[in-house]
Each structure stands twice: as C-alpha cells, then as structure tokens.
C-alpha positions as a Markdown table, in Angstrom:
| # | Residue | x | y | z |
|---|---|---|---|---|
| 1 | Met | -70.9 | -3.1 | -76.1 |
| 2 | Trp | -68.9 | -5.1 | -74.0 |
| 3 | Asp | -68.8 | -2.3 | -71.1 |
| 4 | Ser | -72.3 | -3.0 | -70.7 |
| 5 | Gln | -72.4 | -6.6 | -70.1 |
| 6 | Ala | -69.6 | -6.4 | -67.3 |
| 7 | Glu | -72.3 | -6.9 | -64.6 |
| 8 | Arg | -74.2 | -9.7 | -66.0 |
| 9 | Glu | -74.3 | -12.9 | -64.2 |
| 10 | His | -73.5 | -14.7 | -67.1 |
| 11 | Tyr | -70.3 | -12.9 | -67.7 |
| 12 | Leu | -69.2 | -13.5 | -63.8 |
| 13 | Thr | -70.4 | -17.3 | -63.3 |
| 14 | Val | -67.2 | -19.4 | -63.1 |
| 15 | Pro | -67.5 | -22.3 | -65.0 |
| 16 | Asp | -66.8 | -25.9 | -63.8 |
| 17 | Phe | -64.7 | -28.7 | -65.0 |
| 18 | Ala | -67.2 | -31.3 | -64.3 |
| 19 | Asp | -69.4 | -30.0 | -67.2 |
| 20 | Asp | -68.2 | -27.4 | -69.3 |
| 21 | Arg | -67.1 | -29.2 | -73.0 |
| 22 | Phe | -64.1 | -26.2 | -73.4 |
| 23 | Leu | -62.6 | -27.0 | -70.1 |
| 24 | Ile | -62.9 | -31.1 | -70.2 |
| 25 | Glu | -61.4 | -30.8 | -73.7 |
| 26 | Met | -58.3 | -28.3 | -72.0 |
| 27 | Lys | -58.2 | -30.9 | -69.2 |
| 28 | Gln | -58.0 | -34.1 | -71.2 |
| 29 | Arg | -55.3 | -32.7 | -73.6 |
| 30 | Gly | -53.0 | -32.0 | -71.0 |
| 31 | Tyr | -53.2 | -28.0 | -71.1 |
| 32 | Ile | -54.2 | -28.0 | -67.4 |
| 33 | Glu | -51.5 | -28.6 | -65.1 |
| 34 | Pro | -50.0 | -27.5 | -61.5 |
| 35 | Gly | -47.0 | -25.4 | -62.8 |
| 36 | Phe | -48.7 | -24.0 | -65.9 |
| 37 | Arg | -48.7 | -20.5 | -66.6 |
| 38 | Val | -52.0 | -19.2 | -68.5 |
| 39 | Leu | -52.8 | -16.6 | -70.7 |
| 40 | Asp | -56.5 | -15.8 | -71.3 |
| 41 | Val | -56.6 | -13.5 | -74.3 |
| 42 | Gly | -60.1 | -11.5 | -74.3 |
| 43 | Cys | -60.9 | -12.6 | -70.7 |
| 44 | Gly | -64.1 | -10.5 | -70.0 |
| 45 | Ala | -64.5 | -10.4 | -66.2 |
| 46 | Gly | -61.8 | -13.5 | -66.2 |
| 47 | Ala | -65.1 | -16.6 | -65.1 |
| 48 | Tyr | -62.5 | -18.9 | -67.7 |
| 49 | Ser | -59.5 | -17.5 | -65.4 |
| 50 | Ala | -60.9 | -18.1 | -62.2 |
| 51 | Ala | -61.7 | -21.4 | -62.9 |
| 52 | Ile | -58.2 | -22.6 | -64.5 |
| 53 | Ser | -56.4 | -20.6 | -61.5 |
| 54 | Arg | -57.5 | -23.5 | -59.3 |
| 55 | His | -55.7 | -26.0 | -61.2 |
| 56 | Val | -52.5 | -24.4 | -62.7 |
| 57 | Leu | -49.3 | -22.0 | -61.4 |
| 58 | Ser | -51.2 | -18.5 | -62.6 |
| 59 | Val | -53.5 | -17.2 | -64.9 |
| 60 | Val | -53.2 | -13.8 | -66.8 |
| 61 | Gly | -56.2 | -12.5 | -68.5 |
| 62 | Thr | -56.5 | -9.5 | -70.9 |
| 63 | Asp | -59.4 | -7.8 | -72.2 |
| 64 | Phe | -59.9 | -4.3 | -73.8 |
| 65 | Ser | -63.2 | -3.5 | -71.8 |
| 66 | Gln | -62.4 | -1.3 | -68.8 |
| 67 | Arg | -65.3 | -2.4 | -67.2 |
| 68 | Met | -65.2 | -6.1 | -67.6 |
| 69 | Ile | -61.5 | -5.9 | -66.0 |
| 70 | Glu | -62.9 | -4.2 | -63.2 |
| 71 | Ser | -66.0 | -6.4 | -62.8 |
| 72 | Gly | -63.3 | -9.6 | -62.6 |
| 73 | Thr | -61.4 | -8.1 | -60.2 |
| 74 | Ala | -64.0 | -7.9 | -58.0 |
| 75 | Leu | -65.1 | -11.4 | -59.4 |
| 76 | Met | -61.3 | -12.5 | -57.9 |
| 77 | Ala | -62.0 | -10.9 | -54.8 |
| 78 | Arg | -65.3 | -12.9 | -54.2 |
| 79 | Glu | -63.5 | -16.1 | -55.2 |
| 80 | Gly | -60.7 | -15.8 | -53.2 |
| 81 | Val | -58.6 | -16.1 | -55.9 |
| 82 | Thr | -54.8 | -14.9 | -55.6 |
| 83 | Asn | -53.0 | -16.2 | -58.7 |
| 84 | Val | -54.9 | -14.5 | -61.6 |
| 85 | Glu | -53.8 | -11.1 | -62.7 |
| 86 | Leu | -55.9 | -8.9 | -65.0 |
| 87 | Val | -54.9 | -6.6 | -67.6 |
| 88 | Trp | -56.6 | -4.2 | -69.2 |
| 89 | Asp | -55.2 | -3.6 | -72.9 |
| 90 | Asn | -56.0 | -4.1 | -76.3 |
| 91 | Trp | -54.9 | -7.3 | -77.7 |
| 92 | His | -54.3 | -5.6 | -81.3 |
| 93 | Thr | -52.3 | -3.1 | -79.9 |
| 94 | Leu | -50.1 | -4.4 | -77.2 |
| 95 | Gly | -46.8 | -5.3 | -77.3 |
| 96 | Leu | -45.9 | -8.8 | -75.7 |
| 97 | Glu | -42.0 | -7.1 | -74.9 |
| 98 | Asp | -43.9 | -4.3 | -73.0 |
| 99 | His | -46.1 | -7.0 | -70.5 |
| 100 | Gly | -43.1 | -9.3 | -70.5 |
| 101 | Trp | -45.2 | -12.0 | -72.3 |
| 102 | Arg | -43.3 | -13.4 | -75.1 |
| 103 | Glu | -43.1 | -17.3 | -75.1 |
| 104 | Ala | -43.8 | -16.6 | -70.6 |
| 105 | Phe | -46.9 | -18.9 | -71.1 |
| 106 | Asp | -47.2 | -22.7 | -71.3 |
| 107 | Val | -51.2 | -22.3 | -72.7 |
| 108 | Ala | -52.6 | -19.2 | -74.4 |
| 109 | Phe | -55.9 | -19.3 | -75.2 |
| 110 | Val | -59.5 | -17.4 | -76.5 |
| 111 | His | -62.8 | -18.4 | -75.2 |
| 112 | Asn | -65.8 | -16.9 | -77.3 |
| 113 | Ser | -64.0 | -13.5 | -77.8 |
| 114 | Pro | -63.8 | -11.6 | -81.0 |
| 115 | Ala | -60.0 | -10.7 | -79.7 |
| 116 | Leu | -58.5 | -13.1 | -82.1 |
| 117 | Ser | -60.2 | -11.3 | -85.3 |
| 118 | Ser | -56.5 | -10.4 | -87.6 |
| 119 | Ser | -53.6 | -12.0 | -88.7 |
| 120 | Gly | -51.6 | -9.5 | -86.5 |
| 121 | Ala | -53.5 | -11.1 | -83.3 |
| 122 | Leu | -52.8 | -14.5 | -84.3 |
| 123 | Glu | -49.2 | -14.0 | -85.0 |
| 124 | Lys | -48.9 | -12.6 | -81.0 |
| 125 | Leu | -51.0 | -15.6 | -79.6 |
| 126 | Leu | -48.8 | -17.3 | -81.2 |
| 127 | Asp | -45.6 | -15.7 | -79.8 |
| 128 | Ser | -47.1 | -15.6 | -76.3 |
| 129 | Ser | -46.9 | -19.2 | -75.6 |
| 130 | His | -44.4 | -21.7 | -76.0 |
| 131 | Arg | -46.5 | -24.9 | -75.9 |
| 132 | Tyr | -50.3 | -24.9 | -76.3 |
| 133 | Phe | -53.0 | -23.1 | -77.7 |
| 134 | Ala | -56.8 | -23.0 | -77.6 |
| 135 | Val | -59.3 | -21.2 | -79.3 |
| 136 | Ser | -63.7 | -21.3 | -79.2 |
| 137 | Ser | -65.7 | -19.4 | -81.2 |
| 138 | Pro | -69.4 | -19.4 | -81.6 |
| 139 | Ser | -70.8 | -20.0 | -85.5 |
| 140 | Arg | -74.0 | -20.3 | -86.9 |
| 141 | Val | -75.4 | -17.9 | -84.5 |
| 142 | Lys | -79.3 | -17.8 | -84.9 |
| 143 | Asp | -80.7 | -14.6 | -82.5 |
| 144 | Pro | -84.4 | -13.8 | -82.8 |
| 145 | Val | -83.7 | -10.5 | -81.1 |
| 146 | Val | -81.0 | -9.7 | -83.6 |
| 147 | Asp | -82.5 | -11.2 | -86.4 |
| 148 | Arg | -85.8 | -9.2 | -85.9 |
| 149 | Leu | -83.8 | -6.0 | -85.2 |
| 150 | Arg | -82.0 | -6.6 | -88.0 |
| 151 | Ala | -85.5 | -7.0 | -90.4 |
| 152 | Ala | -86.7 | -3.6 | -88.5 |
| 153 | Leu | -83.7 | -2.1 | -89.6 |
| 154 | Gly | -84.0 | -3.3 | -93.4 |
| 155 | Met | -81.0 | -5.1 | -93.0 |
| 156 | Pro | -80.5 | -8.9 | -94.1 |
| 157 | Thr | -80.1 | -11.9 | -91.6 |
| 158 | Gln | -76.9 | -13.3 | -90.9 |
| 159 | His | -76.2 | -16.9 | -89.7 |
| 160 | Gly | -73.0 | -17.7 | -91.3 |
| 161 | Thr | -70.0 | -19.6 | -90.1 |
| 162 | Asn | -67.4 | -17.5 | -88.3 |
| 163 | Gly | -64.8 | -16.2 | -91.0 |
| 164 | Asn | -62.3 | -15.3 | -88.8 |
| 165 | Phe | -62.4 | -19.1 | -87.4 |
| 166 | Leu | -62.0 | -20.6 | -91.1 |
| 167 | Tyr | -59.0 | -17.8 | -91.3 |
| 168 | Leu | -57.4 | -19.6 | -88.2 |
| 169 | Leu | -57.9 | -23.2 | -89.0 |
| 170 | Asn | -56.4 | -22.2 | -92.7 |
| 171 | Glu | -53.3 | -20.0 | -91.4 |
| 172 | Leu | -52.6 | -23.1 | -88.6 |
| 173 | Leu | -52.7 | -25.7 | -91.4 |
| 174 | Leu | -50.4 | -23.4 | -93.8 |
| 175 | Arg | -47.8 | -22.9 | -91.0 |
| 176 | Gly | -47.5 | -26.5 | -90.3 |
| 177 | Tyr | -49.4 | -27.3 | -87.1 |
| 178 | Lys | -52.0 | -30.2 | -86.6 |
| 179 | Pro | -55.3 | -28.7 | -84.9 |
| 180 | Glu | -57.6 | -30.8 | -83.5 |
| 181 | Leu | -61.6 | -29.4 | -84.0 |
| 182 | Val | -64.3 | -30.2 | -81.2 |
| 183 | Tyr | -68.1 | -28.8 | -81.8 |
| 184 | Glu | -70.6 | -28.5 | -79.4 |
| 185 | Asp | -74.4 | -27.4 | -80.1 |
| 186 | Ser | -75.7 | -24.5 | -77.3 |
| 187 | Gln | -78.4 | -22.4 | -76.2 |
| 188 | Trp | -77.8 | -18.6 | -74.5 |
| 189 | His | -80.8 | -17.2 | -73.0 |
| 190 | Thr | -80.8 | -13.3 | -73.0 |
| 191 | Asp | -83.1 | -11.6 | -70.1 |
| 192 | Gln | -81.6 | -8.0 | -69.9 |
| 193 | Pro | -83.0 | -4.4 | -68.9 |
| 194 | Leu | -83.5 | -2.3 | -72.0 |
| 195 | Glu | -80.7 | 0.1 | -70.8 |
| 196 | Ile | -78.3 | -2.7 | -71.0 |
| 197 | Ala | -79.7 | -4.0 | -74.0 |
| 198 | Ile | -80.0 | -1.2 | -76.2 |
| 199 | Pro | -76.0 | -1.1 | -76.3 |
| 200 | Phe | -75.4 | -4.4 | -76.6 |
| 201 | Phe | -77.7 | -5.5 | -79.3 |
| 202 | Ala | -76.3 | -2.2 | -81.5 |
| 203 | Gly | -73.3 | -3.9 | -81.0 |
| 204 | Arg | -74.1 | -7.1 | -82.4 |
| 205 | Leu | -75.1 | -5.7 | -85.5 |
| 206 | Asn | -71.6 | -5.3 | -87.0 |
| 207 | Leu | -72.1 | -1.8 | -87.8 |
| 208 | Thr | -69.3 | 1.0 | -88.1 |
| 209 | Ala | -69.4 | 3.6 | -85.3 |
| 210 | His | -70.6 | 6.2 | -87.5 |
| 211 | Glu | -73.4 | 3.7 | -88.8 |
| 212 | Arg | -74.4 | 2.7 | -85.4 |
| 213 | Glu | -74.5 | 6.0 | -84.2 |
| 214 | Ala | -76.9 | 7.0 | -86.7 |
| 215 | Leu | -79.3 | 4.0 | -86.4 |
| 216 | Leu | -79.4 | 4.1 | -82.4 |
| 217 | Pro | -82.4 | 5.7 | -82.3 |
| 218 | Asp | -84.2 | 3.3 | -84.7 |
| 219 | Ile | -82.4 | 0.3 | -82.5 |
| 220 | Glu | -83.6 | 1.9 | -79.3 |
| 221 | Gln | -87.1 | 2.3 | -80.3 |
| 222 | His | -87.5 | -1.0 | -82.1 |
| 223 | Leu | -86.1 | -3.0 | -78.8 |
| 224 | Arg | -88.6 | -0.8 | -76.9 |
| 225 | Ser | -92.0 | -1.8 | -78.4 |
| 226 | Thr | -90.6 | -5.3 | -78.4 |
| 227 | Ala | -89.3 | -5.3 | -74.7 |
| 228 | Met | -91.6 | -7.3 | -72.0 |
| 229 | Asp | -92.1 | -5.4 | -68.8 |
| 230 | Gly | -88.7 | -3.3 | -69.8 |
| 231 | Arg | -86.6 | -6.4 | -70.5 |
| 232 | Val | -85.2 | -7.7 | -73.9 |
| 233 | Gln | -85.7 | -11.5 | -73.8 |
| 234 | Gly | -84.8 | -14.2 | -76.1 |
| 235 | Thr | -82.8 | -17.6 | -76.7 |
| 236 | Thr | -80.1 | -17.8 | -79.2 |
| 237 | Thr | -78.9 | -21.5 | -80.6 |
| 238 | Thr | -75.7 | -21.9 | -82.2 |
| 239 | Thr | -72.5 | -24.5 | -82.3 |
| 240 | Ile | -69.4 | -24.0 | -80.8 |
| 241 | Gln | -66.5 | -24.4 | -82.7 |
| 242 | Met | -63.4 | -25.3 | -80.7 |
| 243 | Ile | -59.5 | -25.8 | -82.2 |
| 244 | Phe | -56.7 | -27.2 | -79.9 |
| 245 | Trp | -53.2 | -27.1 | -81.3 |
| 246 | Glu | -49.7 | -27.4 | -79.5 |
| 247 | Glu | -45.9 | -26.1 | -80.6 |
| 248 | Pro | -44.1 | -29.4 | -82.4 |
| 249 | Arg | -41.8 | -31.0 | -79.7 |
| 250 | Glu | -38.2 | -31.0 | -80.7 |
| 251 | Ser | -37.0 | -35.0 | -81.3 |
C-alpha cells in the first residue's frame, strides 16, 4: 500500500510553517528550536522531516516502506537538506538501543502514520524522547472511493473515530501526562492512475493479507469500472486530531 504511494506528489511536497497547522502548533509550543534533535516516526518520504530540518539541529526519520525511504532520500538531495537521516526499519520491531535512539531526542512525533498502533509502539515513542511529543491522526474519514468499493464488495461503511488515538489519549492520562488536543477539518484530493490506486485502496480496506489477496480481482474490477480515463479520483473529508504533551520537568 505505502510503497505504491512513494512517488506521489502529496508525499513529496514539503509543508510550510506559514500554513501547516501541525507545524504551527509545534513551533508555538516550543517544540522547534535550533539545538533540538527530532525523531519523525512513520516519516513516509520525509516531507515533514525536511520542513523541520531547517529550524533544528538534526532530524531522524524512520519508515517501514523501503520505497518511501528511497523517495525521501532523493527528496532531501533535491531540497539540499543535509541534516536529515532516513532509516528504513519497522517501528514495531526495531530496538531503540540498536540505533542509539533511547532518550536521544528532544522531540518525537508521528504525523498521520499508522506506526503508533500498539502499546509497545507508544512505549517506544515515550522512551525515544526526553522532552516533547506530538501525534496527529485522521478521524471520521469519509472517502467516497473507499465507500463505493466497500459497498461493491458487500462490506459495511466505516466512518468511525480512530480507536488508536482514543487509546493513546487514555493511556497518556493514566500515565499522568497532560495531553493537549487540537482539531482541524481537512480535505484530501485523490487523482491516481489505476496501477497505483489498486494496491493503495486495497490496503485501505483494513483486510488481512489473505483476505486482500482473495478479493484483489474484485477490487481491481470495481476500480477499473469506475475510473475516469484510467485514473481514480475523489475527495476525502476528515478531521485531523492532534495531541501534544511533554515529560514533566523536575522542580
């Protein structure tokens, strides 16, 4: 799914502090400072790593999609970024000590990535930074392409709130943190050629690998029948949930 998106302009466009709400919130909260070391978990092609790199000492981005990391490496070269390291690894299985990442960062963040989807992933995030944390995640996602695909496959429509985010909030409160929430309504526009759209939308159905393989012919047939000039198009509406917290400072 994510390998198929590695060359999309959406993931290769470096956001701007002038109009990106997540970056604005991080800057206003003091998470972006010249001497900071930053960890970008589930970085994709590293667009946010590139944006932040211009304002901090260094950034490390990690992602389990090899093609995303390859695209990100090319992106850094094009942007002239020299203080970002992109690491191909799986956040759920990597060891912080193996990379020297335990409490190695001033800030650790996860931006719209499924990387933070277990208690172990959260524990690792908390162990990677000694100071600040930020997570953003889409909720109440309404994607007409996915909705039509699910209907064609006889699957129920899903527009629920992100359960992982609710777990994260609950876990932070139980641990004694003071998380702060920010919301932003957003739209994402999809316009992808079929060869890229088919694996991507197959991955959006939350199926097991076996189920996805069995349904792939039907998924391909539906997307081909609804494509316009060989492209899958649509507009997704969502609410982005952002959560910010920090380690308590010693008095």
